[in-house]
Short mmCIF file of C-alpha atoms in Angstrom, two decimals:
data_model
loop_
_atom_site.label_atom_id
_atom_site.label_comp_id
_atom_site.label_asym_id
_atom_site.label_seq_id
_atom_site.Cartn_x
_atom_site.Cartn_y
_atom_site.Cartn_z
CA MET A 21 15.68 -40.16 -57.98
CA ASN A 22 18.67 -37.87 -58.15
CA LYS A 23 18.10 -35.49 -55.26
CA ASP A 24 20.75 -33.00 -56.39
CA LYS A 25 19.28 -32.72 -59.87
CA ASP A 26 16.35 -30.61 -58.73
CA ASN A 27 18.35 -28.45 -56.30
CA LYS A 28 21.39 -27.64 -58.38
CA ASN A 29 20.66 -23.89 -58.31
CA PHE A 30 20.29 -23.74 -54.54
CA HIS A 31 23.11 -23.70 -52.01
CA ILE A 32 23.04 -24.28 -48.29
CA PRO A 33 25.62 -23.34 -45.62
CA ASP A 34 28.27 -25.98 -44.83
CA ASP A 35 27.31 -28.29 -41.95
CA TYR A 36 23.70 -27.10 -42.17
CA PHE A 37 22.22 -30.57 -41.69
CA GLU A 38 24.76 -31.63 -38.99
CA GLY A 39 23.54 -29.08 -36.46
CA PHE A 40 19.90 -29.12 -37.58
CA THR A 41 18.57 -31.48 -34.88
CA ASP A 42 20.21 -29.52 -32.06
CA ARG A 43 18.90 -26.24 -33.36
CA LEU A 44 15.43 -27.68 -33.71
CA LEU A 45 15.48 -29.02 -30.15
CA ASP A 46 16.71 -25.63 -28.87
CA LYS A 47 13.87 -23.95 -30.70
CA ILE A 48 11.34 -26.36 -29.17
CA SER A 49 12.67 -25.80 -25.66
CA MET A 50 12.54 -22.05 -26.26
CA LEU A 51 8.90 -22.32 -27.32
CA ASP A 52 8.18 -24.41 -24.22
CA SER A 53 9.79 -21.85 -21.92
CA GLY A 54 7.69 -19.03 -23.41
CA GLN A 55 10.50 -17.26 -25.22
CA GLU A 56 8.73 -17.60 -28.53
CA GLY A 57 9.96 -15.19 -31.16
CA SER A 58 13.10 -14.22 -29.25
CA ALA A 59 16.34 -14.79 -31.12
CA LEU A 60 18.43 -14.39 -27.97
CA PRO A 61 20.14 -17.34 -26.29
CA LYS A 62 19.39 -17.74 -22.60
CA SER A 63 22.92 -18.70 -21.57
CA ASP A 64 25.98 -16.52 -21.99
CA GLY A 65 28.69 -19.12 -22.68
CA PHE A 66 30.99 -18.13 -19.81
CA LYS A 67 32.57 -20.76 -17.54
CA VAL A 68 34.89 -20.74 -14.52
CA PRO A 69 38.04 -22.77 -13.78
CA ASN A 70 37.41 -25.96 -11.78
CA GLY A 71 37.53 -25.44 -8.01
CA TYR A 72 37.58 -21.65 -8.30
CA PHE A 73 34.71 -21.02 -5.89
CA GLU A 74 36.03 -23.56 -3.33
CA ASN A 75 39.35 -21.69 -3.03
CA LEU A 76 37.99 -18.16 -2.95
CA ASN A 77 37.58 -18.00 0.82
CA ASP A 78 41.23 -18.99 1.37
CA LYS A 79 42.48 -16.37 -1.09
CA LEU A 80 40.43 -13.69 0.64
CA ASN A 81 41.66 -14.73 4.09
CA VAL A 82 45.27 -14.39 2.92
CA ARG A 83 44.61 -10.89 1.57
CA ILE A 84 42.74 -9.78 4.69
CA SER A 85 45.38 -11.12 7.10
CA LYS A 86 48.10 -9.33 5.08
CA LYS A 87 46.21 -6.08 5.47
CA ASN A 88 45.87 -6.61 9.21
CA VAL A 89 49.63 -7.06 9.83
CA LYS A 90 51.02 -3.89 11.38
CA VAL A 91 54.09 -2.47 9.69
CA VAL A 92 56.62 -1.14 12.21
CA SER A 93 58.35 1.87 10.79
CA LEU A 94 62.16 1.93 10.83
CA TRP A 95 61.89 5.60 11.63
CA SER A 96 60.28 6.19 14.98
CA ASN A 97 58.37 9.43 15.55
CA LYS A 98 61.10 10.72 17.85
CA THR A 99 63.82 10.32 15.21
CA PHE A 100 61.58 11.90 12.59
CA TYR A 101 60.96 15.02 14.69
CA MET A 102 64.66 15.36 15.50
CA VAL A 103 65.67 15.20 11.83
CA ALA A 104 62.88 17.58 10.82
CA ALA A 105 63.93 20.09 13.50
CA SER A 106 67.58 19.96 12.37
CA VAL A 107 66.68 20.52 8.71
CA ALA A 108 64.39 23.41 9.64
CA ALA A 109 67.12 25.05 11.76
CA ILE A 110 69.65 24.83 8.90
CA LEU A 111 67.14 26.29 6.42
CA VAL A 112 66.32 29.23 8.70
CA PHE A 113 70.03 29.98 9.17
CA VAL A 114 70.89 29.82 5.42
CA LEU A 115 67.88 31.89 4.35
CA GLY A 116 68.57 34.45 7.07
CA VAL A 117 72.13 34.96 5.81
CA GLN A 118 70.97 35.23 2.18
CA LEU A 119 68.21 37.75 2.94
CA THR A 120 70.43 40.11 4.89
CA LYS A 121 72.91 40.14 2.00
CA ALA A 122 70.38 40.77 -0.80
CA GLU A 123 69.77 44.38 -1.92
CA GLN A 124 66.17 45.52 -1.59
CA PHE A 125 64.46 47.26 -4.56
CA THR A 126 61.19 49.12 -4.51
CA PHE A 127 58.68 48.69 -7.35
CA GLU A 128 59.18 52.30 -8.47
CA GLU A 129 62.92 51.80 -8.80
CA LEU A 130 62.49 49.19 -11.55
CA ALA A 131 62.89 50.69 -15.01
CA GLU A 132 60.40 49.98 -17.79
CA ASN A 133 63.06 48.15 -19.79
CA ASP A 134 63.64 45.86 -16.78
CA PHE A 135 60.05 44.66 -17.20
CA GLU A 136 60.47 44.30 -20.95
CA THR A 137 63.69 42.33 -20.53
CA TYR A 138 62.02 40.11 -17.92
CA PHE A 139 58.99 39.35 -20.12
CA GLU A 140 61.20 38.78 -23.18
CA SER A 141 63.34 36.25 -21.37
CA HIS A 142 60.62 34.60 -19.23
CA GLY A 143 57.49 35.07 -21.29
CA LEU A 144 54.21 36.25 -19.81
CA GLY A 145 53.05 32.79 -18.81
CA LEU A 146 49.53 33.79 -19.82
CA SER A 147 47.37 32.50 -22.64
CA THR A 148 45.75 34.92 -25.09
CA TYR A 149 42.42 34.34 -23.32
CA GLU A 150 43.93 35.23 -19.96
CA ILE A 151 45.44 38.39 -21.41
CA ALA A 152 42.09 39.29 -23.00
CA GLU A 153 40.45 38.98 -19.58
CA VAL A 154 42.67 41.58 -17.93
CA ILE A 155 42.97 44.12 -20.77
CA PRO A 156 40.08 46.64 -20.74
CA VAL A 157 38.83 45.99 -24.29
CA ASP A 158 36.09 48.63 -24.05
CA ASP A 159 38.67 51.41 -23.91
CA LEU A 160 40.50 50.18 -26.99
CA GLU A 161 40.02 51.34 -30.55
CA ILE A 162 40.98 49.18 -33.51
CA THR A 163 43.51 51.84 -34.52
CA ASP A 164 45.38 51.21 -31.24
CA ILE A 165 46.35 47.82 -32.62
CA LEU A 166 46.39 48.36 -36.41
CA ASP A 167 48.44 51.08 -38.06
CA ILE A 168 46.47 50.91 -41.33
CA HIS A 169 43.29 52.90 -41.35
CA LEU A 170 40.37 50.76 -42.51
CA ASN A 171 37.66 52.59 -44.38
CA ASN A 172 34.34 51.14 -45.48
CA GLU A 173 35.47 50.59 -49.05
CA ILE A 174 38.39 48.42 -47.99
CA ILE A 175 36.11 46.35 -45.78
CA ILE A 176 33.47 45.91 -48.52
CA ASP A 177 36.14 44.96 -51.09
CA TYR A 178 37.54 42.39 -48.67
CA LEU A 179 34.11 40.85 -48.01
CA ASP A 180 33.30 40.86 -51.73
CA ASP A 181 36.50 38.96 -52.54
CA ASN A 182 36.35 36.49 -49.68
CA ILE A 183 32.71 35.67 -49.09
CA ASP A 184 30.80 33.58 -51.64
CA SER A 185 27.42 35.23 -51.38
CA TYR A 186 28.03 38.68 -50.06
CA GLU A 187 24.44 39.66 -50.90
CA GLU A 188 23.09 37.06 -48.50
CA LEU A 189 24.77 38.62 -45.50
CA ASN A 190 21.79 40.99 -45.10
CA LEU A 191 23.95 43.64 -43.56
CA THR A 192 21.10 46.11 -43.15
CA ASP A 193 18.06 43.94 -42.38
CA TYR A 194 18.11 41.50 -39.49
CA GLU A 195 15.77 38.58 -39.65
CA TYR A 196 14.86 37.02 -36.35
CA MET B 14 20.25 -20.00 5.66
CA ILE B 15 21.35 -17.51 8.28
CA ALA B 16 19.15 -14.39 8.59
CA GLU B 17 20.62 -11.24 7.06
CA GLU B 18 20.32 -9.17 10.28
CA THR B 19 22.14 -11.84 12.29
CA LEU B 20 24.90 -12.04 9.70
CA VAL B 21 25.36 -8.26 9.67
CA SER B 22 25.54 -8.04 13.47
CA GLU B 23 28.04 -10.93 13.58
CA LEU B 24 30.14 -9.22 10.91
CA LYS B 25 30.30 -6.11 13.07
CA GLN B 26 31.55 -7.96 16.18
CA LEU B 27 35.25 -8.74 16.37
CA GLU B 28 34.83 -12.24 17.91
CA THR B 29 32.38 -13.50 15.29
CA GLN B 30 33.64 -11.48 12.31
CA ALA B 31 35.92 -14.07 10.67
CA LYS B 32 33.36 -16.87 10.74
CA ALA B 33 30.53 -14.61 9.59
CA PHE B 34 32.66 -13.33 6.72
CA GLU B 35 33.21 -16.88 5.51
CA VAL B 36 29.46 -17.43 5.54
CA LEU B 37 28.93 -14.16 3.68
CA VAL B 38 31.45 -15.11 0.98
CA ASP B 39 29.96 -18.59 0.60
CA THR B 40 26.47 -17.18 0.30
CA TYR B 41 27.11 -14.49 -2.27
CA LYS B 42 30.30 -15.45 -4.14
CA GLU B 43 28.61 -17.07 -7.13
CA ARG B 44 25.94 -14.44 -7.68
CA LEU B 45 28.44 -11.62 -7.40
CA TYR B 46 30.94 -13.48 -9.59
CA TRP B 47 28.48 -13.78 -12.47
CA HIS B 48 27.32 -10.22 -12.06
CA ILE B 49 30.93 -8.97 -12.34
CA ARG B 50 31.86 -11.45 -15.07
CA ARG B 51 29.13 -10.16 -17.36
CA ILE B 52 30.54 -6.64 -17.01
CA VAL B 53 34.29 -7.32 -17.28
CA LEU B 54 33.96 -10.54 -19.38
CA ASN B 55 37.35 -12.07 -18.57
CA HIS B 56 37.77 -14.57 -15.69
CA ASP B 57 41.05 -13.21 -14.27
CA ASP B 58 39.74 -9.64 -14.19
CA THR B 59 36.53 -10.91 -12.57
CA ASP B 60 38.57 -12.68 -9.90
CA ASP B 61 40.42 -9.42 -9.08
CA VAL B 62 37.24 -7.35 -8.96
CA LEU B 63 35.38 -9.97 -6.90
CA GLN B 64 38.16 -10.11 -4.30
CA ASN B 65 38.30 -6.31 -4.14
CA THR B 66 34.53 -6.22 -3.68
CA PHE B 67 34.59 -8.64 -0.74
CA ILE B 68 37.51 -6.80 0.87
CA LYS B 69 35.61 -3.50 0.55
CA VAL B 70 32.58 -5.17 2.13
CA TYR B 71 34.75 -6.50 4.99
CA LYS B 72 36.36 -3.11 5.62
CA ASN B 73 33.15 -1.08 5.35
CA ILE B 74 30.63 -3.36 7.05
CA GLY B 75 30.79 -1.01 10.06
CA ASN B 76 29.29 1.74 7.86
CA PHE B 77 26.44 -0.46 6.62
CA LYS B 78 23.33 1.12 8.12
CA GLY B 79 20.80 -1.45 6.94
CA ASP B 80 18.79 1.10 4.92
CA SER B 81 18.91 -1.32 1.99
CA LYS B 82 19.35 -5.08 1.91
CA LEU B 83 22.88 -6.38 2.46
CA PHE B 84 22.65 -8.11 -0.90
CA SER B 85 21.76 -4.83 -2.72
CA TRP B 86 24.56 -3.01 -0.93
CA MET B 87 27.08 -5.66 -2.02
CA TYR B 88 25.74 -5.64 -5.57
CA ARG B 89 26.20 -1.88 -5.63
CA ILE B 90 29.82 -2.20 -4.50
CA ALA B 91 30.45 -4.94 -7.09
CA THR B 92 28.92 -2.81 -9.87
CA ASN B 93 30.97 0.25 -8.93
CA GLU B 94 34.15 -1.79 -8.63
CA SER B 95 33.57 -3.37 -12.06
CA LEU B 96 32.85 -0.06 -13.78
CA SER B 97 35.81 1.71 -12.21
CA PHE B 98 38.01 -1.26 -13.14
CA LEU B 99 36.95 -0.85 -16.80
CA LYS B 100 37.53 2.90 -16.67
CA LYS B 101 41.02 2.45 -15.22
CA LYS B 102 41.85 -0.20 -17.79
CA SER B 103 40.69 1.91 -20.75
CA HIS B 104 42.54 4.93 -19.36
CA LYS B 105 45.72 2.85 -19.08
CA LEU B 106 45.36 1.70 -22.70
CA GLY B 107 44.52 5.25 -23.83
CA ILE B 108 41.26 4.22 -25.54
CA SER B 109 37.57 4.89 -24.91
CA THR B 110 35.50 2.50 -22.77
CA LEU B 111 33.45 1.56 -25.85
CA GLU B 112 36.56 0.70 -27.86
CA MET B 113 37.81 -1.40 -24.99
CA GLN B 114 34.50 -3.27 -24.73
CA GLU B 115 34.78 -4.13 -28.41
CA ARG B 116 38.33 -5.40 -27.85
CA MET B 117 37.21 -7.43 -24.84
CA VAL B 118 34.46 -9.11 -26.85
CA GLY B 119 36.96 -9.67 -29.66
CA ASN B 120 39.20 -11.51 -27.19
CA LEU B 121 36.39 -13.87 -26.16
CA LYS B 122 36.94 -16.19 -29.14
CA ALA B 123 40.40 -17.06 -27.82
CA ASP B 124 39.32 -17.16 -24.15
CA VAL B 125 39.58 -20.67 -22.71
CA TYR B 126 36.83 -19.84 -20.25
CA PHE B 127 34.34 -18.89 -22.93
CA GLU B 128 32.62 -21.71 -24.72
CA GLY B 129 29.81 -19.79 -26.36
CA ASP B 130 28.76 -20.42 -29.93
CA GLU B 131 28.35 -17.90 -32.74
CA ILE B 132 25.01 -16.58 -31.50
CA GLN B 133 26.30 -16.14 -27.92
CA LEU B 134 29.28 -14.23 -29.30
CA LYS B 135 26.92 -12.06 -31.33
CA LEU B 136 24.90 -11.45 -28.18
CA GLN B 137 28.02 -10.27 -26.31
CA ASN B 138 28.89 -8.04 -29.27
CA ALA B 139 25.42 -6.54 -29.17
CA ILE B 140 25.52 -6.01 -25.38
CA ALA B 141 28.87 -4.21 -25.75
CA THR B 142 27.22 -1.55 -27.93
CA LEU B 143 24.64 -0.64 -25.28
CA PRO B 144 24.98 2.40 -23.00
CA GLU B 145 26.28 1.50 -19.52
CA LYS B 146 22.93 1.64 -17.70
CA GLN B 147 21.04 -0.41 -20.32
CA LYS B 148 23.82 -3.00 -20.28
CA LEU B 149 23.57 -3.40 -16.51
CA VAL B 150 19.78 -3.59 -16.57
CA PHE B 151 19.79 -6.12 -19.40
CA ASN B 152 22.32 -8.41 -17.68
CA MET B 153 20.58 -8.23 -14.33
CA LYS B 154 17.14 -8.89 -15.77
CA TYR B 155 17.88 -11.31 -18.59
CA PHE B 156 20.69 -13.47 -17.22
CA GLU B 157 20.49 -12.97 -13.47
CA GLU B 158 16.67 -12.94 -13.53
CA MET B 159 16.47 -10.27 -10.84
CA LYS B 160 13.18 -8.58 -10.07
CA TYR B 161 12.79 -4.93 -11.12
CA GLU B 162 12.40 -3.99 -7.43
CA GLU B 163 15.78 -5.58 -6.63
CA ILE B 164 17.50 -3.90 -9.59
CA SER B 165 15.92 -0.63 -8.55
CA GLU B 166 17.56 -0.89 -5.11
CA VAL B 167 20.98 -1.62 -6.62
CA LEU B 168 20.95 1.03 -9.35
CA SER B 169 18.82 3.62 -7.49
CA THR B 170 16.51 3.98 -10.50
CA SER B 171 12.70 3.83 -10.59
CA VAL B 172 11.04 0.58 -11.65
CA GLY B 173 9.38 2.41 -14.58
CA GLY B 174 12.73 3.71 -15.77
CA LEU B 175 14.23 0.23 -15.53
CA LYS B 176 11.39 -1.32 -17.56
CA ALA B 177 11.93 1.27 -20.28
CA SER B 178 15.72 0.68 -20.24
CA TYR B 179 15.26 -3.09 -20.48
CA HIS B 180 12.75 -2.81 -23.31
CA LEU B 181 15.10 -0.51 -25.25
CA ALA B 182 18.07 -2.80 -24.60
CA VAL B 183 16.23 -5.89 -25.90
CA LYS B 184 15.10 -4.04 -29.04
CA LYS B 185 18.63 -2.80 -29.74
CA ILE B 186 20.15 -6.23 -29.16
CA GLU B 187 17.65 -7.96 -31.42
CA ALA B 188 18.21 -5.38 -34.14
CA HIS B 189 22.00 -5.70 -33.80
CA ILE B 190 21.84 -9.50 -34.05
CA LYS B 191 19.59 -9.35 -37.12
CA GLU B 192 21.93 -6.88 -38.82
CA HIS B 193 25.15 -8.81 -38.17
#
């Protein structure tokens, strides 16, 4: 009998029959171990290099003994304090000379355009949110910022042109 | 096997410390290795994390109060070390932890220390999609066959919560494997 004649419309994966016995045996052992119905393999497929666990203790000992070795600093504490004291003395001297030379201004003496020039060249260094936090918004009117006077008609025309369903805004009735 | 209390007290004394540490490493190295390996997947990374874990144990054994078992305490250190290793690695690569997990699983095919077949690879792919806690619970229960009480001590989660996490993890993994 030609076996292929009857099955010509059916296809099977390559190597299906080669691995069939192993898969069947795996299935049987799974049934025996009570994992019936589970499609999950019990092993994860990871392996370790040969002799890895035997050498682990030695590797750890090397790392621990390295950590225990004391490092003697080239700079002793005494030298460090002497250098620090010298640097501090020089700084105090230089700053002292600079401060006595500098002219002292009071806050009142600074002109308004000095502030403007400073902010123009340095920037405020504040984000818009930070500015909004310090400006008393309650005391402001919209006309303080905008020169154009907005009347109701202008606002309604704008909304009519820019919002798809102006009627749905329910400007008078609030639904909660 | 040496009793845990004896081992801890020997680890805390300078004269017996070195010998006791060797015993400690020999006792727990394999269990901790596999626990870490299933989180970081690659052998070299596991080696680094395992060594760091044991060094942390060595340095901090003085702070071990004995409120939990030594084994749970070490498992906790190993888990934290593994997770922070993954976070550092993903931060260095500028990608999310999830993206990195997918990459790590993708690298398994070429890993000489991975000899899993198609279904084992699918399983790792499915595990990588789980949230961190479910992944840990699944690995500890399914592969390491730990009791819920032991996992509860390591992860500081109630046994009920762990059972729910494990159940969810298995369902998700099975669904993922069926889909792919």
